[in-house]
mmCIF file of C-alpha atoms in Angstrom:
data_model
loop_
_atom_site.group_PDB
_atom_site.id
_atom_site.type_symbol
_atom_site.label_atom_id
_atom_site.label_comp_id
_atom_site.label_asym_id
_atom_site.label_seq_id
_atom_site.Cartn_x
_atom_site.Cartn_y
_atom_site.Cartn_z
ATOM 1 C CA GLN N 1 -104.606 -40.978 -35.283
ATOM 2 C CA VAL N 2 -107.898 -40.151 -36.970
ATOM 3 C CA GLN N 3 -110.182 -42.596 -38.765
ATOM 4 C CA VAL N 4 -112.782 -41.543 -41.301
ATOM 5 C CA VAL N 5 -115.591 -43.876 -42.313
ATOM 6 C CA GLU N 6 -118.203 -43.297 -45.002
ATOM 7 C CA SER N 7 -121.544 -45.039 -45.426
ATOM 8 C CA GLY N 8 -124.769 -44.754 -47.373
ATOM 9 C CA GLY N 9 -123.686 -45.501 -50.915
ATOM 10 C CA GLY N 10 -125.537 -47.879 -53.175
ATOM 11 C CA LEU N 11 -127.353 -48.414 -56.447
ATOM 12 C CA VAL N 12 -130.126 -45.987 -57.351
ATOM 13 C CA GLN N 13 -132.059 -45.104 -60.462
ATOM 14 C CA ALA N 14 -131.602 -41.756 -62.132
ATOM 15 C CA GLY N 15 -133.787 -39.178 -60.424
ATOM 16 C CA GLY N 16 -133.544 -40.949 -57.096
ATOM 17 C CA SER N 17 -131.921 -39.921 -53.833
ATOM 18 C CA LEU N 18 -129.225 -41.130 -51.471
ATOM 19 C CA ARG N 19 -127.852 -39.804 -48.197
ATOM 20 C CA LEU N 20 -124.179 -40.300 -47.479
ATOM 21 C CA SER N 21 -122.765 -40.170 -43.970
ATOM 22 C CA CYS N 22 -119.233 -39.682 -42.730
ATOM 23 C CA VAL N 23 -117.883 -39.959 -39.210
ATOM 24 C CA ALA N 24 -114.416 -39.098 -37.958
ATOM 25 C CA SER N 25 -113.061 -40.663 -34.782
ATOM 26 C CA GLY N 26 -109.817 -40.879 -32.852
ATOM 27 C CA SER N 27 -107.501 -38.223 -31.475
ATOM 28 C CA ILE N 28 -109.480 -35.171 -32.535
ATOM 29 C CA LEU N 29 -109.467 -31.742 -30.959
ATOM 30 C CA ARG N 30 -111.507 -30.148 -33.719
ATOM 31 C CA ILE N 31 -112.419 -30.955 -37.305
ATOM 32 C CA ASN N 32 -112.216 -27.801 -39.399
ATOM 33 C CA ASP N 33 -113.347 -28.272 -43.003
ATOM 34 C CA MET N 34 -115.050 -31.482 -44.075
ATOM 35 C CA GLY N 35 -115.623 -32.382 -47.667
ATOM 36 C CA TRP N 36 -117.079 -34.932 -50.041
ATOM 37 C CA TYR N 37 -115.114 -35.829 -53.137
ATOM 38 C CA ARG N 38 -116.036 -38.079 -56.027
ATOM 39 C CA GLN N 39 -113.920 -40.179 -58.350
ATOM 40 C CA ALA N 40 -115.513 -41.621 -61.456
ATOM 41 C CA PRO N 41 -113.833 -44.480 -63.357
ATOM 42 C CA GLY N 42 -110.872 -43.196 -65.330
ATOM 43 C CA LYS N 43 -111.178 -39.684 -63.918
ATOM 44 C CA GLU N 44 -109.464 -37.670 -61.233
ATOM 45 C CA ARG N 45 -110.960 -37.143 -57.808
ATOM 46 C CA GLU N 46 -113.028 -33.954 -57.698
ATOM 47 C CA LEU N 47 -114.654 -31.867 -55.000
ATOM 48 C CA VAL N 48 -118.407 -32.317 -54.665
ATOM 49 C CA ALA N 49 -119.162 -30.313 -51.520
ATOM 50 C CA ARG N 50 -117.271 -28.760 -48.627
ATOM 51 C CA ILE N 51 -118.522 -27.452 -45.296
ATOM 52 C CA THR N 52 -116.636 -25.419 -42.733
ATOM 53 C CA PHE N 53 -116.855 -25.776 -38.956
ATOM 54 C CA ALA N 54 -119.212 -22.780 -38.960
ATOM 55 C CA GLY N 55 -121.459 -24.424 -41.537
ATOM 56 C CA ALA N 56 -120.555 -22.467 -44.658
ATOM 57 C CA THR N 57 -120.883 -24.659 -47.747
ATOM 58 C CA THR N 58 -119.309 -24.825 -51.189
ATOM 59 C CA TYR N 59 -120.594 -27.001 -54.023
ATOM 60 C CA ALA N 60 -119.383 -28.104 -57.412
ATOM 61 C CA ASP N 61 -121.410 -26.430 -60.151
ATOM 62 C CA SER N 62 -122.621 -29.831 -61.322
ATOM 63 C CA VAL N 63 -124.425 -30.557 -58.028
ATOM 64 C CA LYS N 64 -125.721 -27.130 -57.017
ATOM 65 C CA GLY N 65 -129.441 -27.238 -56.297
ATOM 66 C CA ARG N 66 -129.429 -31.029 -56.025
ATOM 67 C CA PHE N 67 -127.023 -31.847 -53.166
ATOM 68 C CA THR N 68 -126.996 -30.518 -49.617
ATOM 69 C CA ALA N 69 -124.111 -30.892 -47.180
ATOM 70 C CA SER N 70 -124.568 -30.689 -43.416
ATOM 71 C CA ARG N 71 -122.637 -31.638 -40.308
ATOM 72 C CA GLU N 72 -122.900 -32.294 -36.597
ATOM 73 C CA ASN N 73 -119.771 -30.865 -35.006
ATOM 74 C CA ALA N 74 -120.325 -32.479 -31.614
ATOM 75 C CA LYS N 75 -120.368 -35.920 -33.269
ATOM 76 C CA ASN N 76 -117.708 -35.216 -35.932
ATOM 77 C CA LYS N 77 -120.219 -36.245 -38.562
ATOM 78 C CA MET N 78 -120.946 -34.941 -42.030
ATOM 79 C CA TYR N 79 -123.808 -35.776 -44.357
ATOM 80 C CA LEU N 80 -124.493 -35.353 -48.050
ATOM 81 C CA GLN N 81 -128.112 -35.454 -49.175
ATOM 82 C CA MET N 82 -128.119 -36.221 -52.883
ATOM 83 C CA ASN N 83 -131.355 -35.654 -54.807
ATOM 84 C CA SER N 84 -132.217 -35.859 -58.500
ATOM 85 C CA LEU N 85 -129.255 -38.124 -59.074
ATOM 86 C CA LYS N 86 -127.816 -38.324 -62.576
ATOM 87 C CA LEU N 87 -125.761 -40.990 -64.345
ATOM 88 C CA GLU N 88 -122.715 -38.729 -64.093
ATOM 89 C CA ASP N 89 -122.927 -38.786 -60.299
ATOM 90 C CA THR N 90 -121.659 -42.365 -60.377
ATOM 91 C CA GLY N 91 -118.349 -42.924 -58.645
ATOM 92 C CA VAL N 92 -116.610 -43.634 -55.388
ATOM 93 C CA HIS N 93 -117.432 -40.885 -52.905
ATOM 94 C CA TYR N 94 -114.770 -40.058 -50.355
ATOM 95 C CA CYS N 95 -115.038 -38.045 -47.154
ATOM 96 C CA ASN N 96 -112.198 -35.776 -46.101
ATOM 97 C CA ALA N 97 -111.766 -34.352 -42.631
ATOM 98 C CA GLY N 98 -109.237 -31.636 -41.917
ATOM 99 C CA THR N 99 -107.732 -30.795 -38.550
ATOM 100 C CA TRP N 100 -105.093 -28.174 -37.717
ATOM 101 C CA ALA N 101 -102.413 -30.831 -38.180
ATOM 102 C CA ALA N 102 -103.467 -32.951 -41.124
ATOM 103 C CA SER N 103 -106.113 -34.047 -43.584
ATOM 104 C CA TYR N 104 -107.685 -37.491 -43.392
ATOM 105 C CA TRP N 105 -109.500 -39.594 -45.989
ATOM 106 C CA GLY N 106 -111.941 -42.437 -45.691
ATOM 107 C CA GLN N 107 -111.951 -45.542 -47.858
ATOM 108 C CA GLY N 108 -114.888 -44.330 -49.919
ATOM 109 C CA THR N 109 -118.414 -45.508 -50.634
ATOM 110 C CA GLN N 110 -119.642 -46.459 -54.087
ATOM 111 C CA VAL N 111 -122.562 -44.604 -55.619
ATOM 112 C CA THR N 112 -123.957 -46.057 -58.820
ATOM 113 C CA VAL N 113 -126.750 -44.326 -60.705
ATOM 114 C CA SER N 114 -128.521 -46.419 -63.332
ATOM 115 C CA SER N 115 -130.807 -45.397 -66.172
#
């Protein structure tokens, strides 16, 4: 079994920064894609950023130029540096880790951006 745990969320003023961390542990041979997703109140979960094992990244248009995803493969960790945060970035941020067999989700970490 694989466990995914997120950390780093919190309350920040608009224009501020946060760094989210995600770590996967358990019976892991290799984590392929890792991704950050966000779910705002009353809305569906949406992709924020994805990073492949090789380090190739994909971002939602709404965060391009502001967010940077990175990972440490040897530690099964992924990070999301979030700068110039906006009110619309508020939501529960979930980490997803994909192996050859399955996809695993963490419990999420709350990010709240205030004006």
